[in-house]
Short mmCIF file of C-alpha atoms in Angstrom, two decimals:
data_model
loop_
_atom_site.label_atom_id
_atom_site.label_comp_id
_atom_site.label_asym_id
_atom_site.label_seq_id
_atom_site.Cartn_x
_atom_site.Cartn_y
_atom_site.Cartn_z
CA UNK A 13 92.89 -169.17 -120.61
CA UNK A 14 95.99 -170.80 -119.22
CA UNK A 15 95.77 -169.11 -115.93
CA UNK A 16 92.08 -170.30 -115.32
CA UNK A 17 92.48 -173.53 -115.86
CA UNK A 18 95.23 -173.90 -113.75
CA UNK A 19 93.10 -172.41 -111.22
CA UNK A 20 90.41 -174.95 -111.65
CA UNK A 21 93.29 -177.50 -111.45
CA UNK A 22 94.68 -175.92 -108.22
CA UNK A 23 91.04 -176.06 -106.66
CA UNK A 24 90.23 -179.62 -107.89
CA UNK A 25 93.15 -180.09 -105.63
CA UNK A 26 92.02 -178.06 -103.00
CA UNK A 27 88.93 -179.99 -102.39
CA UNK A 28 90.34 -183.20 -102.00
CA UNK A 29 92.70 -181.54 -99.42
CA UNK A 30 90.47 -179.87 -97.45
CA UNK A 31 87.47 -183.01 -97.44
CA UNK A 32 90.71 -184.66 -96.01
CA UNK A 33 91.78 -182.07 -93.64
CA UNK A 34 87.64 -181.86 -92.56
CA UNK A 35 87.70 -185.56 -92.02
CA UNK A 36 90.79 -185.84 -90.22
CA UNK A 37 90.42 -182.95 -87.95
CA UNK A 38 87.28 -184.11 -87.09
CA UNK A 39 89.18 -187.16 -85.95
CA UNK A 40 91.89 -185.03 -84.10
CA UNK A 41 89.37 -182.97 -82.34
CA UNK A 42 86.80 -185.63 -81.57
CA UNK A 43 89.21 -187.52 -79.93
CA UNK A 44 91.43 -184.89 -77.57
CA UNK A 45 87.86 -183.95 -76.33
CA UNK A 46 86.34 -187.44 -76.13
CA UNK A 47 88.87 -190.03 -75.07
CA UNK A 48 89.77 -190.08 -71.26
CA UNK A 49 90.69 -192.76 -68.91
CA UNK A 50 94.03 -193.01 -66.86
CA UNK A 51 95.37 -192.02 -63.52
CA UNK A 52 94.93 -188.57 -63.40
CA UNK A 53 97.36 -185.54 -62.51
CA UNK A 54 100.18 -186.24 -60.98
CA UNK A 55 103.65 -184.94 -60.48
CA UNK A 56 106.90 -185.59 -63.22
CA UNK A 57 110.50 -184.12 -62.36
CA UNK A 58 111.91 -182.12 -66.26
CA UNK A 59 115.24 -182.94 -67.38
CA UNK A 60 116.04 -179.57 -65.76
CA UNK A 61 114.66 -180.15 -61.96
CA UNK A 62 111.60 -178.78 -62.51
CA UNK A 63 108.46 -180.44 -60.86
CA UNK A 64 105.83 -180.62 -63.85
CA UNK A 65 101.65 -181.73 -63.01
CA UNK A 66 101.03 -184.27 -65.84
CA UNK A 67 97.78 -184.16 -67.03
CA UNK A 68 96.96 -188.05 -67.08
CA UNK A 69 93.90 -188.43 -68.71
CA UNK A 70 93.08 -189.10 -72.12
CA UNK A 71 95.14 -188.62 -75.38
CA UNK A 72 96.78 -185.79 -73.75
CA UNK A 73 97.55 -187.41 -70.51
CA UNK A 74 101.48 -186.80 -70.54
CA UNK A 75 100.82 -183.41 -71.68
CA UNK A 76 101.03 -180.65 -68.23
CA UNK A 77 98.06 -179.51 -67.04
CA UNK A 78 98.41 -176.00 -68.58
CA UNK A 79 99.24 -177.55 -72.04
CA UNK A 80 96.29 -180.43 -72.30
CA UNK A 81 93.77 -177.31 -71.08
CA UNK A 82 95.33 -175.20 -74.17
CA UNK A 83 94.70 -178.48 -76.71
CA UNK A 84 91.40 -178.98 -75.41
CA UNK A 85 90.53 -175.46 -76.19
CA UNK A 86 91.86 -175.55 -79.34
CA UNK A 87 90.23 -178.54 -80.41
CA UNK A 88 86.31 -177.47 -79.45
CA UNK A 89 86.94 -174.24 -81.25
CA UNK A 90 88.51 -176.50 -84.09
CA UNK A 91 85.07 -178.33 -84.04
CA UNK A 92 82.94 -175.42 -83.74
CA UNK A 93 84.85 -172.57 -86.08
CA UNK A 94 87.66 -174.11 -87.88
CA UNK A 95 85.76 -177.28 -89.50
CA UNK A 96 82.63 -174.95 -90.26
CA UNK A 97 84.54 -172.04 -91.52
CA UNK A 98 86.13 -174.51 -93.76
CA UNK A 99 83.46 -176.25 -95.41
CA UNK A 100 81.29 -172.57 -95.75
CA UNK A 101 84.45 -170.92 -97.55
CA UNK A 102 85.39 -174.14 -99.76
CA UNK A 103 81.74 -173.91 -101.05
CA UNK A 104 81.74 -170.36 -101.48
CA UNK A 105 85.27 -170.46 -103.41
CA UNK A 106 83.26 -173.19 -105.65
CA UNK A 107 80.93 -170.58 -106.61
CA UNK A 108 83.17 -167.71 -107.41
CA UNK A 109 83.32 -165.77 -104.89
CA UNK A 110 86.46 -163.97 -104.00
CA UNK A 111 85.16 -163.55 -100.03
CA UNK A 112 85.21 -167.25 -100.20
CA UNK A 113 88.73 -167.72 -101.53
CA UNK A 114 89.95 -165.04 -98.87
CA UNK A 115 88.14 -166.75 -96.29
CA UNK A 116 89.30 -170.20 -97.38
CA UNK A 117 93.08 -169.02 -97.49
CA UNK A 118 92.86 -167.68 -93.88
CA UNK A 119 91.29 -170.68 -92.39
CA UNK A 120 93.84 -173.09 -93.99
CA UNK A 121 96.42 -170.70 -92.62
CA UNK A 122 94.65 -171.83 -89.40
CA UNK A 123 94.59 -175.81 -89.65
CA UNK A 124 98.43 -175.06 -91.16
CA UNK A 125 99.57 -173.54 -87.47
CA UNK A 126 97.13 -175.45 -85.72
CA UNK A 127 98.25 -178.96 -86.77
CA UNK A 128 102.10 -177.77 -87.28
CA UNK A 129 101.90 -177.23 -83.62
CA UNK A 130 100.66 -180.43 -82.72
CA UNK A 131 102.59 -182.53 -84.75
CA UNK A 132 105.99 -180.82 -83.53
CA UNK A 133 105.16 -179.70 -79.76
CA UNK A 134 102.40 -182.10 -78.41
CA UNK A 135 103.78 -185.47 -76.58
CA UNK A 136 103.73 -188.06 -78.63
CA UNK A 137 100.31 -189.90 -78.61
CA UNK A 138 98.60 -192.57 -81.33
CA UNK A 139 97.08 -189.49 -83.49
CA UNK A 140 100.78 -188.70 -84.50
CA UNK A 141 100.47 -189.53 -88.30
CA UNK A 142 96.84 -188.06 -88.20
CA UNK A 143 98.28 -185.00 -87.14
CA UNK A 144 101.13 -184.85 -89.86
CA UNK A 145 98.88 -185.85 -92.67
CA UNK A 146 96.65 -182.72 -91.69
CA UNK A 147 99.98 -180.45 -91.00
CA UNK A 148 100.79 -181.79 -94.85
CA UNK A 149 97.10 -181.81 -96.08
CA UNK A 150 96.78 -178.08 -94.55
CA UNK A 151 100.41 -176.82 -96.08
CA UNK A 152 99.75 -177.93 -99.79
CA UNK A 153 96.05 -176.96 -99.84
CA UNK A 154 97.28 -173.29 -98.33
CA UNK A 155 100.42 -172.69 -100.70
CA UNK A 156 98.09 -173.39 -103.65
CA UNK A 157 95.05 -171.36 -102.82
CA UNK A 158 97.70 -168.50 -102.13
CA UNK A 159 98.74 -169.04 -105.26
CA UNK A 160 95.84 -168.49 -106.86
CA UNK A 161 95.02 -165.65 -105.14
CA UNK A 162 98.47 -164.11 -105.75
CA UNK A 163 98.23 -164.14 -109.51
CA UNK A 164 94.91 -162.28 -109.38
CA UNK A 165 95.92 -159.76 -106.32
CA UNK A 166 95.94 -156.60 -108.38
CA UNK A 167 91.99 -157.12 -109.16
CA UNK A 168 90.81 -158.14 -105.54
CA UNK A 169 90.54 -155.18 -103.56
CA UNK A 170 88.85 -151.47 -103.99
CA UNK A 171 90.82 -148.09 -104.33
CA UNK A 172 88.61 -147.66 -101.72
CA UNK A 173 90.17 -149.82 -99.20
CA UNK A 174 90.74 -147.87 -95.82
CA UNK A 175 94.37 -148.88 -95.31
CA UNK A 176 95.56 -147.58 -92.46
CA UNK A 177 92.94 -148.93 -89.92
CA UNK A 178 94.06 -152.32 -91.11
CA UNK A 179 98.15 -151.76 -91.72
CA UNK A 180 97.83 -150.02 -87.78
CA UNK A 181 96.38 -153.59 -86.65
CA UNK A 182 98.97 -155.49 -88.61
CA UNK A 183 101.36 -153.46 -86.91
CA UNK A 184 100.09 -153.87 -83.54
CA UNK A 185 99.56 -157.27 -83.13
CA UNK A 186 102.97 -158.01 -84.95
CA UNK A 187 104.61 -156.16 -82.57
CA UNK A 188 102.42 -157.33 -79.65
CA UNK A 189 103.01 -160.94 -80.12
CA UNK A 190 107.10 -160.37 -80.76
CA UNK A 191 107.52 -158.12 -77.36
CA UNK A 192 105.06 -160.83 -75.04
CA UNK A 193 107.34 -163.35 -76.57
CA UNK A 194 110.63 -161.67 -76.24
CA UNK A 195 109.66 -160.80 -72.72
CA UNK A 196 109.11 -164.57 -71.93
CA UNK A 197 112.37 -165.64 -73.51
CA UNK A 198 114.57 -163.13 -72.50
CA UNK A 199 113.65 -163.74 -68.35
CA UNK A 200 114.36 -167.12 -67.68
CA UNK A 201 114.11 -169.01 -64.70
CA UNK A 202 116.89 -168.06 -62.35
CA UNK A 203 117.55 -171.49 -61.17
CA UNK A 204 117.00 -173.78 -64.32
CA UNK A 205 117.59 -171.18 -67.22
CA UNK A 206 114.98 -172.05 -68.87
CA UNK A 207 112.36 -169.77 -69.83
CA UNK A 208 109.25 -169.93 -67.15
CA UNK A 209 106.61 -172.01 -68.67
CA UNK A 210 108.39 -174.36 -70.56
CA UNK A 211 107.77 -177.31 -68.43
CA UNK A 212 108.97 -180.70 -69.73
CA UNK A 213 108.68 -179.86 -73.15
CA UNK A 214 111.75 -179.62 -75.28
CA UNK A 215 111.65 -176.02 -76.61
CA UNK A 216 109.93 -173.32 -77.08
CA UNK A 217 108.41 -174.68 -80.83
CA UNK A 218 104.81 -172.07 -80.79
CA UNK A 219 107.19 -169.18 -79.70
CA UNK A 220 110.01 -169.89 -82.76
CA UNK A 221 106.72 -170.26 -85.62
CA UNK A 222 105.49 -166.79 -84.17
CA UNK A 223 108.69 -165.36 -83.69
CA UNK A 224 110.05 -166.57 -87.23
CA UNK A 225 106.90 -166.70 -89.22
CA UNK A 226 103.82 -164.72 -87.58
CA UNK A 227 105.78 -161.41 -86.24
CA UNK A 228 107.35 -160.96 -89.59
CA UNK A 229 104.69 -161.72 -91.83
CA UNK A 230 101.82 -159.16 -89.89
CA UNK A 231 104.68 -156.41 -89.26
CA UNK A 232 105.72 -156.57 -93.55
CA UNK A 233 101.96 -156.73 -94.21
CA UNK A 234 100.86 -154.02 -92.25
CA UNK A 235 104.12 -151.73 -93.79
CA UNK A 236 102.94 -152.78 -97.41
CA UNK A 237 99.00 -151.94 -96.25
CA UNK A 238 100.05 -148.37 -95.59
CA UNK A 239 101.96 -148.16 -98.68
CA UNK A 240 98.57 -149.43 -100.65
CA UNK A 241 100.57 -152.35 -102.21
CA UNK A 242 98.12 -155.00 -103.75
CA UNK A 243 100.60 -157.99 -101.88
CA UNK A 244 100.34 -156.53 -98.93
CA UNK A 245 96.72 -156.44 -99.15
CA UNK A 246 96.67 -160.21 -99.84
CA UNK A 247 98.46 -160.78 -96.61
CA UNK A 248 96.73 -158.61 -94.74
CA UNK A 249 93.55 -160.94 -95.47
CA UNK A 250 95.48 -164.14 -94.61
CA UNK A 251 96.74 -162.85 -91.88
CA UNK A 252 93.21 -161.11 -90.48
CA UNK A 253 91.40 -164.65 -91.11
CA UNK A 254 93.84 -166.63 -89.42
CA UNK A 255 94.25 -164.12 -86.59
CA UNK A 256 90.23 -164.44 -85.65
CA UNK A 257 90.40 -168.05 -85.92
CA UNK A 258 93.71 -168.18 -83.89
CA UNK A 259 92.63 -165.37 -81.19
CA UNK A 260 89.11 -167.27 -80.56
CA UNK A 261 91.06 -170.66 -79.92
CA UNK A 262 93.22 -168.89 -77.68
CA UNK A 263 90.39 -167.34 -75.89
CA UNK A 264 89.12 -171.00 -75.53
CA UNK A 265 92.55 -172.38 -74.25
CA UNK A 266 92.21 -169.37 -71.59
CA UNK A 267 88.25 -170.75 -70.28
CA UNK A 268 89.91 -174.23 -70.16
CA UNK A 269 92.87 -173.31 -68.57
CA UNK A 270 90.57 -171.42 -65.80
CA UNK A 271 88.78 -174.37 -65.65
CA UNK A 272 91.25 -177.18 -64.69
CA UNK A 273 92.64 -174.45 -61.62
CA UNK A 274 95.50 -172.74 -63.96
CA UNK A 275 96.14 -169.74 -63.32
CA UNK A 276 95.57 -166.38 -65.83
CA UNK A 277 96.05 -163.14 -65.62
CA UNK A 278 92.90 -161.00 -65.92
CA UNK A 279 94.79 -158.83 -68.57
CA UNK A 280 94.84 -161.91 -70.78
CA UNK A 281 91.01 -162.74 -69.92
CA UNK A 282 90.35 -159.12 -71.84
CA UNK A 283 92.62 -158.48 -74.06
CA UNK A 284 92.43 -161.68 -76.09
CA UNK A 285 88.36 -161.23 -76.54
CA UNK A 286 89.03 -157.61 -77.48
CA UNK A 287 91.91 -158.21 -79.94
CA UNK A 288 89.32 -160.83 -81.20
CA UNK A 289 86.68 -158.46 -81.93
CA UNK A 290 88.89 -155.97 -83.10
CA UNK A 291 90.29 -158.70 -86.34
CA UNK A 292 86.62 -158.99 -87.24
CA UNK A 293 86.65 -155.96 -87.70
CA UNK A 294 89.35 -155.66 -89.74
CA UNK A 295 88.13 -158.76 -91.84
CA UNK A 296 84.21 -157.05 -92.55
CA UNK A 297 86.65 -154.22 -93.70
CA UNK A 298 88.18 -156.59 -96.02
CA UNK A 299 85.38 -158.40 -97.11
CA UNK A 300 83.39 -154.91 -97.81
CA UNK A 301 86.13 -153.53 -100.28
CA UNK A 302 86.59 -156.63 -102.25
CA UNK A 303 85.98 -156.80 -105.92
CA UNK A 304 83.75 -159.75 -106.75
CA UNK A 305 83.98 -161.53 -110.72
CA UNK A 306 82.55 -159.80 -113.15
#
């Protein structure tokens, strides 16, 4: 009796977090897409000699080129997945359904990276509080949905579960993200020393949450999957949702970055879409061995 209300006390909370998170991404989004005006691209000399194109347009006009492209994919996908997925799985975890709660764990995993990134990587611009209040916003409403979820792991999924197409994926993409990574860091720039791509930002902040958070997280998941633990089953659905969200924006940052004369490498062009595919996957797996309430 304890334990449920506490859970109706954890999603009273919820709601309120994620109508603000809703709202203010809107906000976010809306205005990285809608706001232009200034001089346009032009060149800007790094603290390490490097010559850097400046965006110069909009709210991400001091961002490079390569970078305002990535936030402007990010943001329509934000606007067409992110905000949707949230407000379908919020109303479905309202109702009882344990697909909903899944779903709404994943997707707050989502706004959680999406607006951590922005608030600690992105030049600063005037939606600098918006985005901390919806890093915050995302962070609370995620830990306590988790929690939730957590206490009631051992009754979510089915004996039935096929764990070792999903612990193999884990595995994969854990293991994919840490070597593309590594790779980057570990062949820096001969002249500067800096890893190629960093541009005029600081350091490399996406690269140290994946590194630190995202590698470990899918490569411990996908281990406990094959061993048929239940906690490992709970992360594997976090991480699954928040992979499809994240691999779709990143898809989108790839058309955008086409689109404003970046270059990209054709392997990225196919794998991303594939890997993409390949989470849903993963996720109907999910979503087709899960117990519902009795």
């Amino acid at each position: 009796m304890n334990e449920g209300r506490s859970a109706m006390k954890n999603m009273r909370e919820v709601t309120l977090l994620s109508v603000l998170i809703i709202a203010f991404a809107a906000i976010a989004a809306g205005a990285g897409l809608l706001i232009g005006g200034g001089p346009g691209e032009h060149a800007f000399m790094s603290v390490r000699g490097e010559s850097v194109t400046l965006y110069g347009q909009g709210l991400y006009k001091n961002e490079s080129v390569s970078m305002a492209a990535q936030a402007k994919g990010q943001d329509m996908v934000t606007l067409a997945l992110g905000i949707p997925l949230l407000c379908i799985s919020l109303i479905m975890t309202r109702r009882g359904s344990r697909n909903g709660h899944l779903l709404l764990t994943g997707t707050l995993g989502y706004f959680l990276y999406t607006y951590a990134s922005y608030a600690f990587l992105s030049m600063y611009n005037p939606l600098f509080l918006v985005y901390t209040i919806l890093f915050s916003a995302s962070l609370f409403a995620f830990i306590f949905t988790l929690n939730v979820l957590q206490k009631e792991r051992d009754r979510l999924f089915k004996n039935t579960l096929p764990a070792r197409r999903i612990g193999i994926f884990l595995l994969f993409i854990g293991c994919s993200i840490g070597m593309l990574w590594l790779g980057k860091i570990l062949r820096p720039d001969p002249v500067s020393g800096a890893p190629l791509g960093l541009e005029h930002y600081s350091t490399l902040v996406i690269q140290a949450m994946d590194l630190g958070v995202v590698v470990p997280l899918s490569i411990a998941a996908g281990i406990l999957v094959l061993r048929r633990r239940t906690i490992g089953f709970l992360l594997a659905s976090v991480m699954i949702v928040k992979g499809i969200s994240l691999l779709t924006a990143i898809s989108a940052m790839l058309g955008m970055m086409l689109y404003e004369g970046v270059n990209v490498s054709l392997a990225e062009l196919v794998l991303f879409p594939c890997f993409t595919i390949w989470a849903l996957y993963n996720f109907v797996l999910l979503l087709k061995h899960t117990r519902q309430p009795a």
